[in-house]
Amino acid sequence: MNHLKLSALIPGAAVLSVLLLMALVSPSTEGQAAGPDWSFNATVIEACTCQMFCPCYFSTTPSPAHAEHGEPHFCRFNMGYRVNKGSFGPTRLDGLKFWIAGDLGDDFGDGKTEWAEITFEPSVTKEQRDAITTIIPKVFPVEWASFTIGKDAPIEWSASDSRAVAKLDGGKAGEVVLVHNPSAMTAEPTVIKNLQYFAAPRNDGFVLMPNEIQAYRVGAKPFESKGTNGFMITYDITSKDGA
């Protein structure tokens, strides 16, 4: 696979500029016949090193509060995915789980970010992996300095209004634990509506849940943070939505 390279960003100001968060590597389709119809509806347990609520959804720079010991700003994130319903031509995607971890860097307004790694469960077939690596760049267009595929590992995924947990390889490789927003007035979740999630045309709202811990524990750049940004979101996109 080759890195996805974009000559121009998706138009839009502050919010849409966050579409730069990540893109999986995907071969160019220029000059090729159109691919199969596809649909993708997924829920993400997501956390990062920014303060609540992540400023990346309103600008192109991460929170300055976590720049320590002379380090530049960064936004190191984990995304635990569960596909609720989806298909890519004849290939079904329902129930698939995969993990994306990475670092946005200090400013992704130029369409360039630091690194990302995707990990699939061992049960995911080649056809399903090909589908995911075709769909995900439609949601997260960007050029990564480094993009890698991690070693297959099991993923635990569970969520409710009060707690959400995702673990990669039993937590040995990655972990996200989110809890009910302590500043909520009731036991109901705190939800931000009418806010763009990357390039997805539809979402059910950001369910705000700060993390007890979010960590990526493998590779050359492991990281961990506690009490920082976290949320759950369900979004929907199809091949008919356009570029």
mmCIF file of C-alpha atoms in Angstrom, residues 12-164:
data_model
loop_
_atom_site.group_PDB
_atom_site.id
_atom_site.type_symbol
_atom_site.label_atom_id
_atom_site.label_comp_id
_atom_site.label_asym_id
_atom_site.label_seq_id
_atom_site.Cartn_x
_atom_site.Cartn_y
_atom_site.Cartn_z
ATOM 1 C CA GLY A 12 -14.449 24.258 5.259
ATOM 2 C CA ALA A 13 -13.090 26.216 8.161
ATOM 3 C CA ALA A 14 -12.218 25.234 11.696
ATOM 4 C CA VAL A 15 -14.460 22.221 12.252
ATOM 5 C CA LEU A 16 -13.965 20.544 8.902
ATOM 6 C CA SER A 17 -10.229 21.036 9.070
ATOM 7 C CA VAL A 18 -10.189 18.301 11.694
ATOM 8 C CA LEU A 19 -10.899 15.910 8.867
ATOM 9 C CA LEU A 20 -7.157 15.758 8.717
ATOM 10 C CA LEU A 21 -6.944 13.474 11.736
ATOM 11 C CA MET A 22 -6.053 10.309 9.875
ATOM 12 C CA ALA A 23 -6.204 8.339 6.670
ATOM 13 C CA LEU A 24 -5.386 4.728 6.105
ATOM 14 C CA VAL A 25 -3.143 3.956 3.209
ATOM 15 C CA SER A 26 -5.163 3.189 0.097
ATOM 16 C CA PRO A 27 -4.187 2.652 -3.532
ATOM 17 C CA SER A 28 -5.196 5.369 -5.976
ATOM 18 C CA THR A 29 -8.419 4.737 -7.874
ATOM 19 C CA GLU A 30 -7.805 7.412 -10.502
ATOM 20 C CA GLY A 31 -8.527 6.026 -13.938
ATOM 21 C CA GLN A 32 -10.058 2.841 -12.534
ATOM 22 C CA ALA A 33 -13.661 1.723 -12.688
ATOM 23 C CA ALA A 34 -15.878 2.732 -9.805
ATOM 24 C CA GLY A 35 -15.795 0.300 -6.905
ATOM 25 C CA PRO A 36 -18.756 -1.530 -5.401
ATOM 26 C CA ASP A 37 -21.470 0.184 -3.397
ATOM 27 C CA TRP A 38 -20.742 0.205 0.314
ATOM 28 C CA SER A 39 -22.258 1.334 3.604
ATOM 29 C CA PHE A 40 -20.694 1.764 7.021
ATOM 30 C CA ASN A 41 -22.263 2.463 10.415
ATOM 31 C CA ALA A 42 -19.923 2.186 13.396
ATOM 32 C CA THR A 43 -19.592 3.186 17.034
ATOM 33 C CA VAL A 44 -16.231 4.407 18.283
ATOM 34 C CA ILE A 45 -14.883 4.435 21.830
ATOM 35 C CA GLU A 46 -12.372 7.245 21.480
ATOM 36 C CA ALA A 47 -9.904 9.034 23.750
ATOM 37 C CA CYS A 48 -6.912 11.306 23.361
ATOM 38 C CA THR A 49 -4.366 13.323 25.326
ATOM 39 C CA CYS A 50 -6.239 16.638 24.927
ATOM 40 C CA GLN A 51 -8.303 18.194 27.695
ATOM 41 C CA MET A 52 -12.096 17.744 27.698
ATOM 42 C CA PHE A 53 -13.609 18.547 25.235
ATOM 43 C CA CYS A 54 -11.045 18.044 22.479
ATOM 44 C CA PRO A 55 -10.257 21.413 20.803
ATOM 45 C CA CYS A 56 -9.323 19.561 17.605
ATOM 46 C CA TYR A 57 -13.020 19.609 16.669
ATOM 47 C CA PHE A 58 -12.954 23.411 16.590
ATOM 48 C CA SER A 59 -9.458 24.163 15.263
ATOM 49 C CA THR A 60 -6.405 22.485 13.713
ATOM 50 C CA THR A 61 -4.217 22.468 16.814
ATOM 51 C CA PRO A 62 -4.442 20.129 19.838
ATOM 52 C CA SER A 63 -4.627 21.233 23.455
ATOM 53 C CA PRO A 64 -1.476 23.058 24.649
ATOM 54 C CA ALA A 65 -1.852 21.829 28.222
ATOM 55 C CA HIS A 66 -0.154 18.490 27.616
ATOM 56 C CA ALA A 67 3.052 19.868 26.093
ATOM 57 C CA GLU A 68 5.558 18.963 28.796
ATOM 58 C CA HIS A 69 9.316 19.163 29.197
ATOM 59 C CA GLY A 70 9.755 21.189 26.029
ATOM 60 C CA GLU A 71 7.831 18.753 23.816
ATOM 61 C CA PRO A 72 5.791 20.233 20.971
ATOM 62 C CA HIS A 73 2.023 19.982 21.156
ATOM 63 C CA PHE A 74 0.552 16.637 20.215
ATOM 64 C CA CYS A 75 -2.709 14.729 20.160
ATOM 65 C CA ARG A 76 -2.135 11.043 20.822
ATOM 66 C CA PHE A 77 -5.302 9.042 20.401
ATOM 67 C CA ASN A 78 -6.931 5.613 20.548
ATOM 68 C CA MET A 79 -10.064 4.606 18.650
ATOM 69 C CA GLY A 80 -11.782 1.322 19.426
ATOM 70 C CA TYR A 81 -14.167 0.545 16.551
ATOM 71 C CA ARG A 82 -17.202 -1.713 16.404
ATOM 72 C CA VAL A 83 -19.077 -1.876 13.100
ATOM 73 C CA ASN A 84 -22.811 -1.968 13.807
ATOM 74 C CA LYS A 85 -23.836 -2.622 10.221
ATOM 75 C CA GLY A 86 -21.995 -2.431 6.952
ATOM 76 C CA SER A 87 -21.228 -3.958 3.614
ATOM 77 C CA PHE A 88 -18.777 -3.562 0.765
ATOM 78 C CA GLY A 89 -20.310 -5.119 -2.317
ATOM 79 C CA PRO A 90 -21.058 -8.721 -1.240
ATOM 80 C CA THR A 91 -18.737 -8.529 1.789
ATOM 81 C CA ARG A 92 -20.518 -8.104 5.130
ATOM 82 C CA LEU A 93 -18.877 -5.957 7.803
ATOM 83 C CA ASP A 94 -21.396 -6.332 10.658
ATOM 84 C CA GLY A 95 -19.751 -6.856 14.039
ATOM 85 C CA LEU A 96 -16.154 -6.233 12.948
ATOM 86 C CA LYS A 97 -13.828 -4.677 15.518
ATOM 87 C CA PHE A 98 -10.581 -2.873 14.829
ATOM 88 C CA TRP A 99 -8.315 -0.377 16.573
ATOM 89 C CA ILE A 100 -6.576 2.791 15.418
ATOM 90 C CA ALA A 101 -3.929 4.595 17.478
ATOM 91 C CA GLY A 102 -1.745 7.512 16.491
ATOM 92 C CA ASP A 103 -0.539 11.088 16.914
ATOM 93 C CA LEU A 104 -1.903 14.134 15.112
ATOM 94 C CA GLY A 105 1.229 16.172 15.767
ATOM 95 C CA ASP A 106 1.333 19.843 16.652
ATOM 96 C CA ASP A 107 -0.804 21.294 13.830
ATOM 97 C CA PHE A 108 -2.639 19.309 11.177
ATOM 98 C CA GLY A 109 -3.906 22.331 9.263
ATOM 99 C CA ASP A 110 -1.520 21.536 6.404
ATOM 100 C CA GLY A 111 -2.982 18.063 5.936
ATOM 101 C CA LYS A 112 0.050 16.285 7.360
ATOM 102 C CA THR A 113 0.127 14.279 10.586
ATOM 103 C CA GLU A 114 2.660 12.213 12.503
ATOM 104 C CA TRP A 115 1.839 8.515 12.705
ATOM 105 C CA ALA A 116 -0.967 5.993 12.991
ATOM 106 C CA GLU A 117 -1.355 2.251 13.305
ATOM 107 C CA ILE A 118 -4.394 0.072 12.651
ATOM 108 C CA THR A 119 -4.902 -3.348 14.238
ATOM 109 C CA PHE A 120 -7.477 -5.941 13.178
ATOM 110 C CA GLU A 121 -8.826 -8.913 15.071
ATOM 111 C CA PRO A 122 -7.497 -12.242 13.754
ATOM 112 C CA SER A 123 -10.962 -13.251 12.495
ATOM 113 C CA VAL A 124 -11.179 -10.340 10.024
ATOM 114 C CA THR A 125 -10.880 -11.680 6.475
ATOM 115 C CA LYS A 126 -8.774 -10.225 3.666
ATOM 116 C CA GLU A 127 -11.931 -9.008 1.905
ATOM 117 C CA GLN A 128 -13.090 -7.256 5.083
ATOM 118 C CA ARG A 129 -9.671 -5.658 5.637
ATOM 119 C CA ASP A 130 -9.669 -4.408 2.057
ATOM 120 C CA ALA A 131 -13.131 -2.938 2.624
ATOM 121 C CA ILE A 132 -12.139 -1.156 5.821
ATOM 122 C CA THR A 133 -8.962 0.273 4.290
ATOM 123 C CA THR A 134 -11.053 1.616 1.414
ATOM 124 C CA ILE A 135 -13.818 3.133 3.551
ATOM 125 C CA ILE A 136 -11.854 4.686 6.423
ATOM 126 C CA PRO A 137 -9.853 7.146 4.251
ATOM 127 C CA LYS A 138 -13.174 8.608 3.083
ATOM 128 C CA VAL A 139 -13.815 9.596 6.693
ATOM 129 C CA PHE A 140 -10.270 10.661 7.629
ATOM 130 C CA PRO A 141 -8.343 12.158 4.669
ATOM 131 C CA VAL A 142 -4.759 13.101 5.512
ATOM 132 C CA GLU A 143 -1.113 12.340 4.713
ATOM 133 C CA TRP A 144 0.743 10.469 7.458
ATOM 134 C CA ALA A 145 4.483 10.631 8.017
ATOM 135 C CA SER A 146 4.170 6.973 9.059
ATOM 136 C CA PHE A 147 1.319 4.504 8.795
ATOM 137 C CA THR A 148 1.648 0.879 9.837
ATOM 138 C CA ILE A 149 -0.479 -2.224 10.256
ATOM 139 C CA GLY A 150 -0.188 -3.736 13.724
ATOM 140 C CA LYS A 151 -0.040 -7.404 14.580
ATOM 141 C CA ASP A 152 -3.531 -8.947 14.788
ATOM 142 C CA ALA A 153 -4.948 -8.998 18.313
ATOM 143 C CA PRO A 154 -8.305 -9.657 20.006
ATOM 144 C CA ILE A 155 -10.392 -6.616 20.923
ATOM 145 C CA GLU A 156 -12.761 -6.355 23.880
ATOM 146 C CA TRP A 157 -15.507 -3.752 23.415
ATOM 147 C CA SER A 158 -18.404 -2.864 25.740
ATOM 148 C CA ALA A 159 -20.365 0.332 26.285
ATOM 149 C CA SER A 160 -23.232 1.802 28.296
ATOM 150 C CA ASP A 161 -24.362 5.306 29.307
ATOM 151 C CA SER A 162 -22.137 5.158 32.384
ATOM 152 C CA ARG A 163 -19.006 3.322 31.245
ATOM 153 C CA ALA A 164 -17.248 2.269 28.037
#
